[in-house]
PDB file of C-alpha atoms in Angstrom:
ATOM      1  CA  MET A   7     213.647 169.927 152.221  1.00 45.00           C
ATOM      2  CA  GLY A   8     212.436 166.332 151.881  1.00 51.00           C
ATOM      3  CA  LEU A   9     209.486 164.514 153.285  1.00 56.00           C
ATOM      4  CA  ILE A  10     207.710 166.210 156.264  1.00 61.00           C
ATOM      5  CA  LEU A  11     206.325 163.484 158.613  1.00 62.00           C
ATOM      6  CA  PRO A  12     203.260 164.102 160.539  1.00 67.00           C
ATOM      7  CA  ARG A  13     203.702 164.353 164.261  1.00 67.00           C
ATOM      8  CA  PHE A  14     204.237 160.855 165.711  1.00 67.00           C
ATOM      9  CA  GLU A  15     201.260 159.517 167.593  1.00 67.00           C
ATOM     10  CA  LYS A  16     201.145 156.257 169.623  1.00 65.00           C
ATOM     11  CA  ALA A  17     198.615 153.798 168.437  1.00 65.00           C
ATOM     12  CA  HIS A  18     197.702 150.589 170.211  1.00 58.00           C
ATOM     13  CA  GLY A  19     199.191 147.635 168.270  1.00 58.00           C
ATOM     14  CA  LYS A  20     200.769 149.812 165.654  1.00 75.00           C
ATOM     15  CA  THR A  21     203.425 151.866 167.424  1.00 87.00           C
ATOM     16  CA  GLU A  22     206.242 149.424 166.684  1.00 90.00           C
ATOM     17  CA  ALA A  23     205.418 149.340 162.952  1.00 89.00           C
ATOM     18  CA  GLU A  24     205.288 153.163 162.754  1.00 90.00           C
ATOM     19  CA  ILE A  25     208.764 153.379 164.287  1.00 91.00           C
ATOM     20  CA  CYS A  26     210.129 150.971 161.793  1.00 92.00           C
ATOM     21  CA  ARG A  27     208.383 152.810 158.987  1.00 89.00           C
ATOM     22  CA  ARG A  28     209.859 156.206 160.054  1.00 90.00           C
ATOM     23  CA  ILE A  29     213.426 154.740 160.375  1.00 92.00           C
ATOM     24  CA  ILE A  30     213.059 153.257 156.838  1.00 91.00           C
ATOM     25  CA  HIS A  31     211.855 156.675 155.568  1.00 86.00           C
ATOM     26  CA  ALA A  32     214.880 158.256 157.128  1.00 88.00           C
ATOM     27  CA  ILE A  33     217.120 155.777 155.348  1.00 90.00           C
ATOM     28  CA  PHE A  34     215.318 156.489 152.019  1.00 87.00           C
ATOM     29  CA  GLU A  35     215.958 160.160 152.360  1.00 84.00           C
ATOM     30  CA  HIS A  36     219.653 159.500 153.324  1.00 84.00           C
ATOM     31  CA  ARG A  37     219.030 161.099 156.844  1.00 86.00           C
ATOM     32  CA  LEU A  38     220.368 157.951 158.528  1.00 89.00           C
ATOM     33  CA  PRO A  39     223.655 156.944 156.982  1.00 89.00           C
ATOM     34  CA  PRO A  40     225.211 153.433 157.037  1.00 92.00           C
ATOM     35  CA  GLY A  41     227.008 152.729 160.357  1.00 91.00           C
ATOM     36  CA  GLU A  42     224.889 155.321 162.274  1.00 92.00           C
ATOM     37  CA  ARG A  43     224.518 153.982 165.924  1.00 92.00           C
ATOM     38  CA  LEU A  44     220.870 153.871 167.264  1.00 91.00           C
ATOM     39  CA  THR A  45     220.248 153.131 170.972  1.00 91.00           C
ATOM     40  CA  GLU A  46     217.078 152.050 172.738  1.00 91.00           C
ATOM     41  CA  GLU A  47     217.421 155.018 175.046  1.00 92.00           C
ATOM     42  CA  LEU A  48     217.654 157.578 172.172  1.00 90.00           C
ATOM     43  CA  LEU A  49     214.709 156.105 170.245  1.00 91.00           C
ATOM     44  CA  ALA A  50     212.532 155.765 173.398  1.00 91.00           C
ATOM     45  CA  GLU A  51     213.131 159.477 174.045  1.00 90.00           C
ATOM     46  CA  THR A  52     212.580 160.564 170.457  1.00 90.00           C
ATOM     47  CA  PHE A  53     209.180 158.712 170.178  1.00 90.00           C
ATOM     48  CA  ASN A  54     208.248 159.030 173.895  1.00 89.00           C
ATOM     49  CA  VAL A  55     207.563 155.295 174.205  1.00 91.00           C
ATOM     50  CA  SER A  56     208.850 152.508 176.441  1.00 92.00           C
ATOM     51  CA  ARG A  57     212.193 150.850 175.674  1.00 92.00           C
ATOM     52  CA  THR A  58     210.235 147.634 175.343  1.00 93.00           C
ATOM     53  CA  ILE A  59     208.418 148.875 172.295  1.00 93.00           C
ATOM     54  CA  VAL A  60     211.666 150.322 170.867  1.00 93.00           C
ATOM     55  CA  ARG A  61     213.455 146.996 171.509  1.00 93.00           C
ATOM     56  CA  GLN A  62     210.764 145.173 169.541  1.00 94.00           C
ATOM     57  CA  ALA A  63     210.998 147.653 166.570  1.00 94.00           C
ATOM     58  CA  MET A  64     214.807 147.406 166.606  1.00 94.00           C
ATOM     59  CA  ALA A  65     214.531 143.596 166.721  1.00 94.00           C
ATOM     60  CA  ARG A  66     212.366 143.648 163.666  1.00 93.00           C
ATOM     61  CA  LEU A  67     214.708 145.801 161.718  1.00 94.00           C
ATOM     62  CA  SER A  68     217.708 143.622 162.777  1.00 95.00           C
ATOM     63  CA  GLN A  69     215.799 140.624 161.618  1.00 92.00           C
ATOM     64  CA  ASP A  70     215.475 142.279 158.186  1.00 91.00           C
ATOM     65  CA  GLY A  71     219.178 143.085 158.100  1.00 92.00           C
ATOM     66  CA  ILE A  72     218.498 146.954 158.238  1.00 94.00           C
ATOM     67  CA  LEU A  73     220.038 147.269 161.696  1.00 95.00           C
ATOM     68  CA  VAL A  74     223.127 145.315 162.694  1.00 92.00           C
ATOM     69  CA  LYS A  75     224.152 144.475 166.282  1.00 88.00           C
ATOM     70  CA  LEU A  76     227.857 144.798 166.980  1.00 82.00           C
ATOM     71  CA  PRO A  77     229.721 143.666 170.074  1.00 79.00           C
ATOM     72  CA  ASN A  78     230.460 146.519 172.487  1.00 77.00           C
ATOM     73  CA  VAL A  79     228.799 149.019 170.007  1.00 77.00           C
ATOM     74  CA  GLY A  80     225.069 148.080 169.974  1.00 82.00           C
ATOM     75  CA  SER A  81     222.839 148.523 166.967  1.00 91.00           C
ATOM     76  CA  THR A  82     223.984 150.443 163.884  1.00 92.00           C
ATOM     77  CA  VAL A  83     222.354 151.087 160.507  1.00 94.00           C
ATOM     78  CA  ALA A  84     223.551 148.356 158.068  1.00 94.00           C
ATOM     79  CA  SER A  85     226.558 148.951 155.840  1.00 92.00           C
ATOM     80  CA  PRO A  86     226.216 146.570 152.907  1.00 92.00           C
ATOM     81  CA  SER A  87     229.487 145.338 151.536  1.00 91.00           C
ATOM     82  CA  ARG A  88     230.179 145.147 147.796  1.00 90.00           C
ATOM     83  CA  LYS A  89     229.381 141.411 147.841  1.00 91.00           C
ATOM     84  CA  GLU A  90     226.174 141.937 149.843  1.00 92.00           C
ATOM     85  CA  THR A  91     225.131 144.642 147.404  1.00 92.00           C
ATOM     86  CA  ARG A  92     225.741 142.418 144.379  1.00 93.00           C
ATOM     87  CA  ASP A  93     223.654 139.726 146.149  1.00 94.00           C
ATOM     88  CA  ILE A  94     220.860 142.185 146.913  1.00 95.00           C
ATOM     89  CA  LEU A  95     220.642 143.260 143.292  1.00 95.00           C
ATOM     90  CA  THR A  96     220.826 139.764 142.053  1.00 96.00           C
ATOM     91  CA  VAL A  97     217.697 138.869 144.079  1.00 97.00           C
ATOM     92  CA  ARG A  98     215.968 142.117 142.890  1.00 97.00           C
ATOM     93  CA  ARG A  99     216.533 141.081 139.309  1.00 97.00           C
ATOM     94  CA  MET A 100     214.897 137.739 140.016  1.00 97.00           C
ATOM     95  CA  VAL A 101     211.853 139.228 141.710  1.00 98.00           C
ATOM     96  CA  GLU A 102     210.986 142.699 140.345  1.00 98.00           C
ATOM     97  CA  PRO A 103     210.698 141.855 136.609  1.00 98.00           C
ATOM     98  CA  GLU A 104     208.084 139.162 137.621  1.00 97.00           C
ATOM     99  CA  ILE A 105     206.280 141.905 139.677  1.00 98.00           C
ATOM    100  CA  VAL A 106     205.861 144.268 136.684  1.00 98.00           C
ATOM    101  CA  ARG A 107     205.038 141.344 134.422  1.00 98.00           C
ATOM    102  CA  THR A 108     202.150 140.449 136.813  1.00 96.00           C
ATOM    103  CA  LEU A 109     200.923 144.044 137.122  1.00 97.00           C
ATOM    104  CA  ALA A 110     200.791 144.382 133.324  1.00 97.00           C
ATOM    105  CA  GLY A 111     197.970 141.878 133.358  1.00 96.00           C
ATOM    106  CA  SER A 112     196.166 142.874 136.487  1.00 96.00           C
ATOM    107  CA  ILE A 113     196.670 146.560 137.321  1.00 96.00           C
ATOM    108  CA  THR A 114     193.552 148.756 137.793  1.00 96.00           C
ATOM    109  CA  GLU A 115     192.975 152.287 136.575  1.00 96.00           C
ATOM    110  CA  ALA A 116     193.390 153.469 140.149  1.00 97.00           C
ATOM    111  CA  GLY A 117     196.740 151.681 140.355  1.00 97.00           C
ATOM    112  CA  LEU A 118     197.935 153.281 137.138  1.00 97.00           C
ATOM    113  CA  ALA A 119     196.840 156.668 138.454  1.00 97.00           C
ATOM    114  CA  GLN A 120     199.001 156.117 141.542  1.00 97.00           C
ATOM    115  CA  LEU A 121     202.038 155.335 139.372  1.00 97.00           C
ATOM    116  CA  HIS A 122     201.585 158.303 137.146  1.00 97.00           C
ATOM    117  CA  GLU A 123     201.155 160.514 140.277  1.00 97.00           C
ATOM    118  CA  HIS A 124     204.300 159.124 141.696  1.00 96.00           C
ATOM    119  CA  LEU A 125     206.220 159.713 138.403  1.00 96.00           C
ATOM    120  CA  ALA A 126     204.934 163.301 138.423  1.00 96.00           C
ATOM    121  CA  ALA A 127     206.323 163.720 141.990  1.00 94.00           C
ATOM    122  CA  GLU A 128     209.772 162.363 140.849  1.00 93.00           C
ATOM    123  CA  ALA A 129     209.770 164.849 137.952  1.00 93.00           C
ATOM    124  CA  GLU A 130     208.983 167.709 140.171  1.00 93.00           C
ATOM    125  CA  ALA A 131     211.746 166.741 142.664  1.00 90.00           C
ATOM    126  CA  ARG A 132     214.265 166.523 139.760  1.00 89.00           C
ATOM    127  CA  LYS A 133     213.105 169.924 138.461  1.00 91.00           C
ATOM    128  CA  ASN A 134     213.569 171.492 141.939  1.00 91.00           C
ATOM    129  CA  ASP A 135     216.847 169.635 142.691  1.00 86.00           C
ATOM    130  CA  ALA A 136     215.222 168.310 145.816  1.00 83.00           C
ATOM    131  CA  ARG A 137     217.733 165.594 146.413  1.00 78.00           C
ATOM    132  CA  GLY A 138     216.355 164.115 149.605  1.00 76.00           C
ATOM    133  CA  THR A 139     212.930 163.947 148.166  1.00 83.00           C
ATOM    134  CA  LEU A 140     214.160 162.428 144.856  1.00 85.00           C
ATOM    135  CA  VAL A 141     216.229 159.802 146.607  1.00 82.00           C
ATOM    136  CA  ARG A 142     213.199 158.718 148.657  1.00 86.00           C
ATOM    137  CA  LEU A 143     210.764 158.798 145.638  1.00 90.00           C
ATOM    138  CA  VAL A 144     212.933 156.707 143.343  1.00 90.00           C
ATOM    139  CA  GLY A 145     213.115 154.010 146.068  1.00 90.00           C
ATOM    140  CA  GLU A 146     209.431 154.182 146.845  1.00 93.00           C
ATOM    141  CA  PHE A 147     208.536 153.652 143.209  1.00 96.00           C
ATOM    142  CA  HIS A 148     209.637 149.973 143.646  1.00 96.00           C
ATOM    143  CA  LEU A 149     207.752 149.687 146.839  1.00 95.00           C
ATOM    144  CA  ARG A 150     204.598 151.136 145.140  1.00 96.00           C
ATOM    145  CA  LEU A 151     204.866 148.356 142.435  1.00 97.00           C
ATOM    146  CA  ALA A 152     205.057 145.653 145.074  1.00 97.00           C
ATOM    147  CA  GLU A 153     202.154 147.163 147.037  1.00 96.00           C
ATOM    148  CA  LEU A 154     199.946 147.121 143.911  1.00 97.00           C
ATOM    149  CA  THR A 155     200.316 143.351 143.727  1.00 96.00           C
ATOM    150  CA  GLY A 156     198.493 143.132 147.098  1.00 95.00           C
ATOM    151  CA  ASN A 157     200.990 140.395 148.036  1.00 96.00           C
ATOM    152  CA  TYR A 158     202.165 141.013 151.621  1.00 94.00           C
ATOM    153  CA  VAL A 159     205.166 138.747 151.454  1.00 95.00           C
ATOM    154  CA  LEU A 160     206.368 140.602 148.248  1.00 95.00           C
ATOM    155  CA  ILE A 161     205.875 143.965 149.927  1.00 94.00           C
ATOM    156  CA  GLN A 162     208.011 142.925 152.940  1.00 93.00           C
ATOM    157  CA  LEU A 163     210.739 141.505 150.722  1.00 95.00           C
ATOM    158  CA  VAL A 164     210.962 144.574 148.385  1.00 96.00           C
ATOM    159  CA  THR A 165     210.898 146.972 151.363  1.00 93.00           C
ATOM    160  CA  ARG A 166     213.934 145.171 152.814  1.00 94.00           C
ATOM    161  CA  LEU A 167     215.757 144.921 149.484  1.00 95.00           C
ATOM    162  CA  GLN A 168     215.109 148.595 148.647  1.00 94.00           C
ATOM    163  CA  THR A 169     216.113 149.859 152.048  1.00 93.00           C
ATOM    164  CA  LEU A 170     219.422 147.987 151.882  1.00 94.00           C
ATOM    165  CA  THR A 171     219.923 149.311 148.243  1.00 92.00           C
ATOM    166  CA  CYS A 172     219.524 152.885 149.536  1.00 89.00           C
ATOM    167  CA  LEU A 173     222.309 152.285 152.075  1.00 91.00           C
ATOM    168  CA  ALA A 174     224.448 150.705 149.387  1.00 90.00           C
ATOM    169  CA  ILE A 175     223.914 153.653 147.133  1.00 87.00           C
ATOM    170  CA  LEU A 176     225.335 155.985 149.890  1.00 85.00           C
ATOM    171  CA  LEU A 177     228.376 153.751 150.228  1.00 84.00           C
ATOM    172  CA  HIS A 178     229.128 152.740 146.651  1.00 82.00           C
ATOM    173  CA  ALA A 179     227.217 154.958 144.109  1.00 76.00           C
ATOM    174  CA  LYS A 180     228.858 157.208 141.651  1.00 65.00           C
ATOM    175  CA  GLU A 181     225.788 159.403 141.613  1.00 61.00           C
ATOM    176  CA  GLU A 182     223.676 160.227 144.675  1.00 55.00           C
ATOM    177  CA  ASP A 183     220.360 158.689 143.463  1.00 53.00           C
ATOM    178  CA  ALA A 184     221.814 155.804 141.374  1.00 52.00           C
ATOM    179  CA  CYS A 185     218.557 155.676 139.475  1.00 69.00           C
ATOM    180  CA  PRO A 186     218.701 156.826 135.895  1.00 73.00           C
ATOM    181  CA  PRO A 187     215.848 159.274 134.878  1.00 79.00           C
ATOM    182  CA  GLY A 188     213.140 158.140 132.509  1.00 90.00           C
ATOM    183  CA  GLU A 189     213.417 154.370 133.205  1.00 95.00           C
ATOM    184  CA  HIS A 190     210.558 154.306 135.619  1.00 96.00           C
ATOM    185  CA  GLY A 191     208.407 155.993 133.033  1.00 97.00           C
ATOM    186  CA  ARG A 192     209.152 153.330 130.379  1.00 97.00           C
ATOM    187  CA  ILE A 193     208.299 150.521 132.841  1.00 98.00           C
ATOM    188  CA  THR A 194     205.071 152.303 133.724  1.00 98.00           C
ATOM    189  CA  ASP A 195     204.202 152.824 130.061  1.00 98.00           C
ATOM    190  CA  ALA A 196     204.636 149.051 129.329  1.00 98.00           C
ATOM    191  CA  ILE A 197     202.449 148.144 132.364  1.00 98.00           C
ATOM    192  CA  ALA A 198     199.795 150.514 131.076  1.00 97.00           C
ATOM    193  CA  ARG A 199     199.815 148.924 127.630  1.00 97.00           C
ATOM    194  CA  GLY A 200     199.469 145.496 129.218  1.00 97.00           C
ATOM    195  CA  ASP A 201     202.851 144.458 127.792  1.00 98.00           C
ATOM    196  CA  GLY A 202     204.211 142.319 130.556  1.00 97.00           C
ATOM    197  CA  GLU A 203     207.226 141.021 128.636  1.00 97.00           C
ATOM    198  CA  THR A 204     208.478 144.578 127.812  1.00 98.00           C
ATOM    199  CA  ALA A 205     207.824 145.643 131.328  1.00 98.00           C
ATOM    200  CA  ALA A 206     209.969 142.828 132.640  1.00 98.00           C
ATOM    201  CA  ILE A 207     212.743 143.622 130.277  1.00 98.00           C
ATOM    202  CA  GLU A 208     212.774 147.302 131.167  1.00 97.00           C
ATOM    203  CA  MET A 209     212.851 146.455 134.835  1.00 97.00           C
ATOM    204  CA  PHE A 210     215.725 144.071 134.409  1.00 97.00           C
ATOM    205  CA  ARG A 211     217.653 146.652 132.344  1.00 96.00           C
ATOM    206  CA  HIS A 212     216.807 149.295 134.916  1.00 95.00           C
ATOM    207  CA  LEU A 213     218.193 147.196 137.789  1.00 94.00           C
ATOM    208  CA  LYS A 214     221.252 146.409 135.728  1.00 93.00           C
ATOM    209  CA  HIS A 215     221.858 150.215 135.184  1.00 90.00           C
ATOM    210  CA  VAL A 216     221.503 150.671 139.033  1.00 88.00           C
ATOM    211  CA  GLU A 217     224.244 148.113 139.586  1.00 88.00           C
ATOM    212  CA  MET A 218     226.506 149.626 136.869  1.00 86.00           C
ATOM    213  CA  ASP A 219     226.272 153.026 138.669  1.00 83.00           C
ATOM    214  CA  LEU A 220     227.563 151.289 141.886  1.00 82.00           C
ATOM    215  CA  LYS A 221     231.335 150.788 142.358  1.00 76.00           C
ATOM    216  CA  LEU A 222     231.086 147.032 142.920  1.00 75.00           C
ATOM    217  CA  ASP A 223     234.171 145.798 141.048  1.00 73.00           C
ATOM    218  CA  GLY A 224     236.664 143.826 143.099  1.00 59.00           C
ATOM    219  CA  ASP A 225     236.427 142.492 146.652  1.00 59.00           C
ATOM    220  CA  ASP A 226     235.828 144.253 149.863  1.00 54.00           C
ATOM    221  CA  LYS A 227     239.003 145.111 151.646  1.00 51.00           C
ATOM    222  CA  ALA A 228     239.410 143.260 154.816  1.00 49.00           C
ATOM    223  CA  SER A 229     240.592 145.360 157.746  1.00 44.00           C
ATOM    224  CA  ASN A 230     243.791 144.342 159.479  1.00 49.00           C
ATOM    225  CA  PHE A 231     243.634 145.536 163.035  1.00 43.00           C
ATOM    226  CA  SER A 232     247.342 144.872 163.816  1.00 51.00           C
ATOM    227  CA  GLU A 233     248.545 146.726 160.694  1.00 51.00           C
ATOM    228  CA  THR A 234     246.286 149.664 161.658  1.00 44.00           C
ATOM    229  CA  MET A 235     247.810 149.730 165.181  1.00 45.00           C
ATOM    230  CA  ALA A 236     251.300 149.655 163.684  1.00 50.00           C
ATOM    231  CA  TRP A 237     250.399 152.537 161.361  1.00 47.00           C
ATOM    232  CA  LEU A 238     249.139 154.545 164.370  1.00 48.00           C
ATOM    233  CA  ARG A 239     252.494 153.979 166.090  1.00 49.00           C
ATOM    234  CA  GLY A 240     254.302 155.133 163.015  1.00 50.00           C
ATOM    235  CA  ALA A 241     255.920 151.725 162.439  1.00 42.00           C
TER     236      ALA A 241
END
């Protein structure tokens, strides 16, 4: 069934951010696939807000590369190419091992409790074969780690990278969640022991496994419009 969001409520100064958050949640649950077209009119009607607020939210998501503006089409959910996906995962391998290395030396008991609660939710979703929930949770695990650093810039960066990874998984993954079971637990265990080096190694391996589960070999095939028109004519 997936995540059930509370009823959307407008809040002064926060409405734009909440719209962005809900769109990202929809991507995490694979409810908004790559290439899906989103219009100001549709979102304004959905959230019962002005098109000005929607335009601001869409501009923010476009700035992060989550929405893409196309001529004569409008805004669509991003469709990361193989090269873009390789670049995304390269940046994640630079950043996320350092996040867990830092947490191993600074995490509080409350922070560890949050991670263990999250792992329990992942295990429950796997047990119940709740695919939408599991896809969201395995992505949110990485966001939770960033949030525990208290570094707003890191949180923004990891949110962007993880959202684009979720879209890449839909396009290129051999498996739907592209996140091997058990690896989040090993990362968490190393953090709990205060073993930053092992936590960083486990995170690096984990992200390599994610990349291996994506079909990223070779180049993206460039479309040839004239050849396509010839094919349509039967030439």
